[in-house]
mmCIF file of C-alpha atoms and ligand atoms in Angstrom:
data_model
loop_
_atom_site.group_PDB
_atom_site.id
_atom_site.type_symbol
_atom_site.label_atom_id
_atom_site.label_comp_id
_atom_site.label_asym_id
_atom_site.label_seq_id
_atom_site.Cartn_x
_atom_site.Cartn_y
_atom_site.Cartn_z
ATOM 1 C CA UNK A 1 0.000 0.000 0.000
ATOM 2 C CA UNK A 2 1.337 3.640 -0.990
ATOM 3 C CA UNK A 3 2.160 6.170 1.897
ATOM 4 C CA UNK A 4 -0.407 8.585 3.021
ATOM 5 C CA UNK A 5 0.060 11.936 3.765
ATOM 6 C CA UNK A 6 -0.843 10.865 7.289
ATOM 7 C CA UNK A 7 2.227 8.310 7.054
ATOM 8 C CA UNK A 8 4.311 11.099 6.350
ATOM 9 C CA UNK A 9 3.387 13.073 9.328
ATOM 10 C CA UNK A 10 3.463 9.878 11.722
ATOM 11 C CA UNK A 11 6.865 9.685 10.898
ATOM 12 C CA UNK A 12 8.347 13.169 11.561
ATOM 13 C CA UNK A 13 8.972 13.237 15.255
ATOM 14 C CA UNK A 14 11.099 10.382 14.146
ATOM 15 C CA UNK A 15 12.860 11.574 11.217
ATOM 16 C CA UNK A 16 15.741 13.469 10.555
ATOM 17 C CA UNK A 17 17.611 15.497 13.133
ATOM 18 C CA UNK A 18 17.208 19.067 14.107
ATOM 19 C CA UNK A 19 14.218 20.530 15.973
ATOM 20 C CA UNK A 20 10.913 19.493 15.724
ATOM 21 C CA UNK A 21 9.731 21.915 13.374
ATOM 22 C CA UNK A 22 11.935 21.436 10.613
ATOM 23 C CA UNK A 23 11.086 17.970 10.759
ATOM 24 C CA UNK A 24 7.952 18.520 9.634
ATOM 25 C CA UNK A 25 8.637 21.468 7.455
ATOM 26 C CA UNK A 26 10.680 18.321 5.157
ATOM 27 C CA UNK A 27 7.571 15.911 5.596
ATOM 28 C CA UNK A 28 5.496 18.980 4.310
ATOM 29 C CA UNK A 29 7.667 19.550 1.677
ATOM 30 C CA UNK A 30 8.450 16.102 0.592
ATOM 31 C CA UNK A 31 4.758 15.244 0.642
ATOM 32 C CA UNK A 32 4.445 18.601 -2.130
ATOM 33 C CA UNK A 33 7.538 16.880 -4.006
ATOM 34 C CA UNK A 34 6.072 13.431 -4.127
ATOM 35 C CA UNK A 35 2.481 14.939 -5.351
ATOM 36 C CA UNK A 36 0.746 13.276 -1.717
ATOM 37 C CA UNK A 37 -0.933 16.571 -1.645
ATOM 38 C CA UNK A 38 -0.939 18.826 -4.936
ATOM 39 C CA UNK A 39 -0.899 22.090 -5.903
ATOM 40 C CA UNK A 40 -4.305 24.317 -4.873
ATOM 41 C CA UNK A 41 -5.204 21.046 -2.243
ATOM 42 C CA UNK A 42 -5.865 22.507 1.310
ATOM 43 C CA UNK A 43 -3.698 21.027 3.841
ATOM 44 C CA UNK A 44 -5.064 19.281 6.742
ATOM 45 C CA UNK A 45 -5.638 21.537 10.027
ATOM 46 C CA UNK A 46 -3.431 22.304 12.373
ATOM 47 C CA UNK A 47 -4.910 20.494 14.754
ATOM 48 C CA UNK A 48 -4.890 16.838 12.592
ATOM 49 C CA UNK A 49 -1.351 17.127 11.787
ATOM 50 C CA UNK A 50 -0.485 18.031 15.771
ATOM 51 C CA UNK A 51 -2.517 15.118 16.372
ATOM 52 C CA UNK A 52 -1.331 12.672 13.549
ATOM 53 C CA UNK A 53 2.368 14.088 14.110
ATOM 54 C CA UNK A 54 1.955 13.512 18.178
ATOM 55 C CA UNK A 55 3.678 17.095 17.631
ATOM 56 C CA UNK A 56 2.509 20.600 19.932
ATOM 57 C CA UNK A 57 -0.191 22.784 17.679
ATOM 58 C CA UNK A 58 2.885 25.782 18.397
ATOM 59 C CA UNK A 59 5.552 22.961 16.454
ATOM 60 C CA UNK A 60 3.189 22.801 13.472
ATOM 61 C CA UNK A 61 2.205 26.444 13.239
ATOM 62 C CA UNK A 62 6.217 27.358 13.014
ATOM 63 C CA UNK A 63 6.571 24.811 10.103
ATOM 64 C CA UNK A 64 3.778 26.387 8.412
ATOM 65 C CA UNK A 65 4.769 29.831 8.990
ATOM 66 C CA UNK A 66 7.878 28.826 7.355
ATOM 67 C CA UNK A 67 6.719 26.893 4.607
ATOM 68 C CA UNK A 68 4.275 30.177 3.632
ATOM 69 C CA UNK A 69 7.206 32.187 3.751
ATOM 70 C CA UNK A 70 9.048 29.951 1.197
ATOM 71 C CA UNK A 71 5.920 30.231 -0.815
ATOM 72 C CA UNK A 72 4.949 26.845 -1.044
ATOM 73 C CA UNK A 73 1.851 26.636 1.367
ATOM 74 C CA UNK A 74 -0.307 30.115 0.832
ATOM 75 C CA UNK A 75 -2.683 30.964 3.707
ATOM 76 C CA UNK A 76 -6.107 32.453 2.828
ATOM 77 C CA UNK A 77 -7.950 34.364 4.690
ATOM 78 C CA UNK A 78 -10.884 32.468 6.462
ATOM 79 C CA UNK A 79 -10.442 29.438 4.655
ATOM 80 C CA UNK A 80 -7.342 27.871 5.800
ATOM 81 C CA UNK A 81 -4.276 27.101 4.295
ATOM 82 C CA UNK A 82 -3.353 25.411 0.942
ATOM 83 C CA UNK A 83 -0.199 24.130 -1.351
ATOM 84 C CA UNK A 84 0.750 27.131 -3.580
ATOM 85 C CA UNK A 85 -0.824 26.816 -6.716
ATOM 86 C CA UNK A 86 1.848 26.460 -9.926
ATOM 87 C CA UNK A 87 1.322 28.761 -12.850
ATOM 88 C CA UNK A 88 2.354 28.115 -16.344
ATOM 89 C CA UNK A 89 5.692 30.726 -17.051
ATOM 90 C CA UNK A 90 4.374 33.381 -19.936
ATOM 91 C CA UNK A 91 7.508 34.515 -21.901
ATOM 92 C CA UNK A 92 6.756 38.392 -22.710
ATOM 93 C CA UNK A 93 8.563 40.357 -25.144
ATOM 94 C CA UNK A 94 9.541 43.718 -25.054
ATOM 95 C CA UNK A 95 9.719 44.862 -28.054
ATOM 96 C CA UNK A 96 6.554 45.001 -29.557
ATOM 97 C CA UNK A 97 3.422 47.518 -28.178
ATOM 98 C CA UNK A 98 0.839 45.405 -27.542
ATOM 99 C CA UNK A 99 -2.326 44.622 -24.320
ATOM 100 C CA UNK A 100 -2.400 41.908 -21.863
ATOM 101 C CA UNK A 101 -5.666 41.184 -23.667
ATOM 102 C CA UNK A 102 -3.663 40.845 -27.150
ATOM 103 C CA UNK A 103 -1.082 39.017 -25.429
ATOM 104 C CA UNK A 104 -3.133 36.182 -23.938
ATOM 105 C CA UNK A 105 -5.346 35.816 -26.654
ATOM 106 C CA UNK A 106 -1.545 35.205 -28.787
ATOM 107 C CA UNK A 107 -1.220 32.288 -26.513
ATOM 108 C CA UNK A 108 -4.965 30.775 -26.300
ATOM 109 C CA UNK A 109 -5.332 31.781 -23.173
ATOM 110 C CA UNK A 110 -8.579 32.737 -21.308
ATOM 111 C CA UNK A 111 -9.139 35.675 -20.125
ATOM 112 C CA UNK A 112 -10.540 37.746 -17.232
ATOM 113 C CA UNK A 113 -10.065 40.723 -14.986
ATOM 114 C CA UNK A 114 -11.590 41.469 -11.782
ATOM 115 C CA UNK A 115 -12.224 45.306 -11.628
ATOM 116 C CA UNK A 116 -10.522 47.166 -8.466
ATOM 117 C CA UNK A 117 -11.282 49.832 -9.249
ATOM 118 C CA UNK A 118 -12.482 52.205 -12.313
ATOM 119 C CA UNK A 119 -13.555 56.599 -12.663
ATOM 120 C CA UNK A 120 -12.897 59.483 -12.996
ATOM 121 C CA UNK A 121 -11.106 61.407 -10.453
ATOM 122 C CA UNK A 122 -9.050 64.949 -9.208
ATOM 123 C CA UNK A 123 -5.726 63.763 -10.373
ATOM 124 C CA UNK A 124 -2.538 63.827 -8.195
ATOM 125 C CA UNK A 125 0.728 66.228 -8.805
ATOM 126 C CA UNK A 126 2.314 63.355 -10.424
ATOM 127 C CA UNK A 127 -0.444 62.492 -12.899
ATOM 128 C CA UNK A 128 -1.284 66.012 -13.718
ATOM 129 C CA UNK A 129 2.384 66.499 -14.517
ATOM 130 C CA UNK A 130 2.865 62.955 -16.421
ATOM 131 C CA UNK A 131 -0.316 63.533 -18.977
ATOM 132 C CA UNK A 132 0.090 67.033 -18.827
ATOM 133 C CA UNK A 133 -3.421 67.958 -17.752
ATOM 134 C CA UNK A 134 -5.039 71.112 -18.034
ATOM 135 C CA UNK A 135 -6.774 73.309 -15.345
ATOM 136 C CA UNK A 136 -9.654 71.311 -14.207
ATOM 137 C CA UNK A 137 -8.850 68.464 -16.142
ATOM 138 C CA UNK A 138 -10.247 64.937 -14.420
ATOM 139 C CA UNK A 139 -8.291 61.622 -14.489
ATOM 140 C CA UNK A 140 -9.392 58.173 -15.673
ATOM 141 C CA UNK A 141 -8.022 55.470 -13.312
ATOM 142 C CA UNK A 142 -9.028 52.073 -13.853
ATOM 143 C CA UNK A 143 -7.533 49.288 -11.763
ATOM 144 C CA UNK A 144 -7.692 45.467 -12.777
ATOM 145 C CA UNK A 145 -6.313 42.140 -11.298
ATOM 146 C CA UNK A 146 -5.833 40.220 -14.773
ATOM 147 C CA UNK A 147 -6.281 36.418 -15.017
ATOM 148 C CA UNK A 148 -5.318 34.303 -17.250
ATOM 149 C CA UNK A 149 -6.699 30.770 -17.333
ATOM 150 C CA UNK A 150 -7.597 31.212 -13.904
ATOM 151 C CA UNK A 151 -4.669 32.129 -12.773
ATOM 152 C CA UNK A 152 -3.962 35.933 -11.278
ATOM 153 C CA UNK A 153 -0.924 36.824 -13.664
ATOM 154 C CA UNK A 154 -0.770 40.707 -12.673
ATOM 155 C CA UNK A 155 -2.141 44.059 -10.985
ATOM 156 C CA UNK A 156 -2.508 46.925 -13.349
ATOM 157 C CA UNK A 157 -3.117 50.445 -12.438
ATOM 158 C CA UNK A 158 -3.800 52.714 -15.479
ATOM 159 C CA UNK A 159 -4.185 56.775 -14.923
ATOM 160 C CA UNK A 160 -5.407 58.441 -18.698
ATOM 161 C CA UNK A 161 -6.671 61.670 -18.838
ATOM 162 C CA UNK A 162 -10.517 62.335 -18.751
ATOM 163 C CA UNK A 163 -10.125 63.932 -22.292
ATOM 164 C CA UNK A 164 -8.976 60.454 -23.538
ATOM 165 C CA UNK A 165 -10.865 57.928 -21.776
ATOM 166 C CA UNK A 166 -13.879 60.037 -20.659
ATOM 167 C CA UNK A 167 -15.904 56.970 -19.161
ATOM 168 C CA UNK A 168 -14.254 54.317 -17.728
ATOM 169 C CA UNK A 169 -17.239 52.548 -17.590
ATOM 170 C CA UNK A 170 -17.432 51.799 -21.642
ATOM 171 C CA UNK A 171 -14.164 49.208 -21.308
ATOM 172 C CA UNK A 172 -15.566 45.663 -21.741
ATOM 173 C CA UNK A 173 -12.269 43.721 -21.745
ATOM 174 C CA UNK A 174 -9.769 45.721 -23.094
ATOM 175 C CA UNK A 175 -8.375 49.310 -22.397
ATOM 176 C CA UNK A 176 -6.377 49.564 -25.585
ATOM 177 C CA UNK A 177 -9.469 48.346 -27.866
ATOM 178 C CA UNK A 178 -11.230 51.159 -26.547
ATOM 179 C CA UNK A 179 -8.365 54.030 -27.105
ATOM 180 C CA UNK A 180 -8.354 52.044 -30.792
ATOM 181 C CA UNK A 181 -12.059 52.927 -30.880
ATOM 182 C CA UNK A 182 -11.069 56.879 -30.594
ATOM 183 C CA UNK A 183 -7.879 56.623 -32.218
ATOM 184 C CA UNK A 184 -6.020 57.008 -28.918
ATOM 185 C CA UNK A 185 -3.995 53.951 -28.813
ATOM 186 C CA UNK A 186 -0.330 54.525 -28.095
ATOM 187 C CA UNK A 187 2.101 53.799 -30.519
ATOM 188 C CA UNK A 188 5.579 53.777 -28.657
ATOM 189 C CA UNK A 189 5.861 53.174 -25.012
ATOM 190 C CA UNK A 190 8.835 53.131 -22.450
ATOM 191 C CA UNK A 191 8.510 50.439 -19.617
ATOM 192 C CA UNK A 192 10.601 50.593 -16.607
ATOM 193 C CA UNK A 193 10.988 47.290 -14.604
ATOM 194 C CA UNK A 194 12.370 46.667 -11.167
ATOM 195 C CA UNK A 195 11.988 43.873 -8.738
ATOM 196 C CA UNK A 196 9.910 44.172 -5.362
ATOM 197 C CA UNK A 197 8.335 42.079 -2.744
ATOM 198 C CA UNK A 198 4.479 42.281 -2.453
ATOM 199 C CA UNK A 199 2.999 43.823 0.197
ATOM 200 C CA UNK A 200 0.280 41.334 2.072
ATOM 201 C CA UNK A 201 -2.566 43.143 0.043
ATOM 202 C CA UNK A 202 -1.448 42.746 -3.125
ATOM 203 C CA UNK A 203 -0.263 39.262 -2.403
ATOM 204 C CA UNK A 204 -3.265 38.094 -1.511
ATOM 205 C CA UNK A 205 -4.899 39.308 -4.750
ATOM 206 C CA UNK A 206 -2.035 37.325 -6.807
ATOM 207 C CA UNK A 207 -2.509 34.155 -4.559
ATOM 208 C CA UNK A 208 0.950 34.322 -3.797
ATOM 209 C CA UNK A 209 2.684 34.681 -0.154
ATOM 210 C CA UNK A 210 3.146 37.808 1.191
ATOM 211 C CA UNK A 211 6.680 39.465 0.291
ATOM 212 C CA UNK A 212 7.109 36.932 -2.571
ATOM 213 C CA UNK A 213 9.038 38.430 -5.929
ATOM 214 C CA UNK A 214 7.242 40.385 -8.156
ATOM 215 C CA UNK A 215 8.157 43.048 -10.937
ATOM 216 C CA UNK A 216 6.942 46.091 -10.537
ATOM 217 C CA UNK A 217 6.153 47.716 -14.355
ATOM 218 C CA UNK A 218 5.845 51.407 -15.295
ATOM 219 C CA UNK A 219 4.851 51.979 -18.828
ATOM 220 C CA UNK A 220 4.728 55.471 -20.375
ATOM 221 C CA UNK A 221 2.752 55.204 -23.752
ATOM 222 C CA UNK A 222 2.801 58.116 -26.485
ATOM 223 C CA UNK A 223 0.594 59.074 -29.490
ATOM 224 C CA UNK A 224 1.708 59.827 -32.790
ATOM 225 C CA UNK A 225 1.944 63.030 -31.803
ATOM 226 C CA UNK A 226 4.066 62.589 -28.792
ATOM 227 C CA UNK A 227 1.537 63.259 -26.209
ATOM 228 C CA UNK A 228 1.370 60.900 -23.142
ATOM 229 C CA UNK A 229 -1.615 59.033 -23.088
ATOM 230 C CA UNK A 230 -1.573 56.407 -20.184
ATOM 231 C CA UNK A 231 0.685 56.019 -17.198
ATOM 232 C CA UNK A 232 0.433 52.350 -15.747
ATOM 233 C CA UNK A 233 2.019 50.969 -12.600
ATOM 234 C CA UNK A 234 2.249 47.125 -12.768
ATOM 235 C CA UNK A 235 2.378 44.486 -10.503
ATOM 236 C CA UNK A 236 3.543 41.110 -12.098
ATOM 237 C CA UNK A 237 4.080 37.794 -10.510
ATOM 238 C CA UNK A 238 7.691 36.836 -10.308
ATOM 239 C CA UNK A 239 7.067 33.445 -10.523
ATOM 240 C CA UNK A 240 4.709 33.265 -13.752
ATOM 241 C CA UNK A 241 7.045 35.803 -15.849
ATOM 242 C CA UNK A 242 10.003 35.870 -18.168
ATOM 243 C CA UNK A 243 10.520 39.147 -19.895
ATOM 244 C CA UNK A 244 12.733 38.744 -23.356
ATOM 245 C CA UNK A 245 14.327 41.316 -24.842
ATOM 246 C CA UNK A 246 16.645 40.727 -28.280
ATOM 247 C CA UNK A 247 19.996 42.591 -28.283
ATOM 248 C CA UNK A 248 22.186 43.269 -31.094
ATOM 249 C CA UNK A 249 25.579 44.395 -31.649
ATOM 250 C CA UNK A 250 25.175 48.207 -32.525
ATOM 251 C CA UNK A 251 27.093 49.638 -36.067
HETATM 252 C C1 16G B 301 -0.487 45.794 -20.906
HETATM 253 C C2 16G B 301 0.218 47.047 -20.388
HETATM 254 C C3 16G B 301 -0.688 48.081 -19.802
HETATM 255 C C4 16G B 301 -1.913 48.286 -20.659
HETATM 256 C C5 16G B 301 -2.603 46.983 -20.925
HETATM 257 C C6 16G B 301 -3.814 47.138 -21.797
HETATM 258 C C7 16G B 301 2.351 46.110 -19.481
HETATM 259 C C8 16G B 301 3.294 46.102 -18.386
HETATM 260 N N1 16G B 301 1.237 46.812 -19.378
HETATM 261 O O1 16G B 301 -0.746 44.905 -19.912
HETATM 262 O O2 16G B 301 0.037 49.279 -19.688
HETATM 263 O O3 16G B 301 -2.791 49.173 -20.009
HETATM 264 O O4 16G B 301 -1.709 46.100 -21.576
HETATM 265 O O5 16G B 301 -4.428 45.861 -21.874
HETATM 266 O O6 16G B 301 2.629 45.501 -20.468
HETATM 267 P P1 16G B 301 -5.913 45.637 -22.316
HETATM 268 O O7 16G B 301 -6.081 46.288 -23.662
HETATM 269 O O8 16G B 301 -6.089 44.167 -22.349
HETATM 270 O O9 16G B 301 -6.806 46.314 -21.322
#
């Protein structure tokens, strides 16, 4: 008969040296490894595996707390806690213009963003300054936790002035099909990347563990004419992207 996941934990106060709780932080991870529990399955409370283990409920919180740290168990809110689920990597290029929806849809992938947040509002120095707003002038911000195949891939956070994108409302899926619609859609953009670690609340919106890698994305797109039309801060999941960039030996 095949070992259980129970097995596994029956056998930690006697495996291995070291204390107690790294014990069963290797019988947690070699139960991931072995595929006894999978990625998205919940693990069993923290009061089975004390019991199963013969282990203190203190002992299997600290394995935990290490394991969600290491981002291989996530803990959500309310619902207990779970084996990290594993995204497919998405290879990204950076040298063509084009929209997360344009990029998915390149890879038959489905679709879908959860609004955060979407209208118009008094914009900030920095946005004023960035789209070069007039007097008066409103922002468009529209906020969006995109998902692809089910998976949260990225946070986007767009700011467009109100003369662009004067209701937010009208996107269905796509932003830049809409600018398209008004011939607003930017031509050239610059993207600035840099690596962070999330912050709890945007973890938890990525399903990832808090303070995991991410890249954080700034992308300053341009009309023909040279005008600024959108200013987006990104959030992308370090562990779902590779960007690619081709380099060649200059004249
Ligand atoms: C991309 C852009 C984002 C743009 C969005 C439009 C990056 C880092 N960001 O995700 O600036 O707003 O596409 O996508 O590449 P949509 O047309 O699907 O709304």
């Amino acid at each position: 008969m095949s070992a259980t996941i129970e097995d596994i934990f029956r056998q930690t106060a006697g495996g291995g040296g070291g204390p107690l709780y790294m014990r069963l932080r290797r019988s947690i991870e070699e139960a991931v490894r072995t595929g006894l529990i999978n990625p998205g399955d919940a693990l069993p409370s923290e009061r089975d595996i004390a019991a199963t283990a013969e282990i203190s409920r203190v002992t299997v919180r600290k394995a935990v707390q290490h394991l969600v740290a290491d981002g291989i168990l996530i803990q959500r809110h309310g619902s207990g806690t779970f084996v990290a689920p594993t995204v497919q990597r998405v290879e990204q290029s950076l040298s063509s213009l084009t929209s997360f929806t344009e990029d998915m849809a390149r890879r038959g992938m489905t679709l879908s963003s959860q609004w955060l947040d979407r209208g118009l509002y008094d914009p900030s120095n920095e946005e004023t300054v960035i789209l070069g707003l007039g007097a008066g002038e409103k922002v468009a911000r529209i906020a969006r936790l995109r998902i692809a195949n089910g998976n949260p891939l990225a946070i986007e956070r767009a700011s467009l002035a109100a003369s662009v994108l004067p209701d937010p409302d009208a996107i269905e899926n796509s932003l830049y099909a809409k600018l398209d619609e008004t011939g607003n859609r930017p031509v050239r953009a610059i993207q600035r990347i840099a690596a962070v670690n999330l912050g709890r609340h945007d973890a938890e919106l990525l399903d990832v563990a808090p303070g995991a890698a991410s890249l954080r994305i700034e992308r300053t797109s341009y009309l023909p004419s040279g005008r600024i039309v959108e200013f987006t801060r990104s959030i992308y999941r370090g562990d779902a992207y590779d960007f690619v960039a081709e380099l060649r030996l200059q004249a």
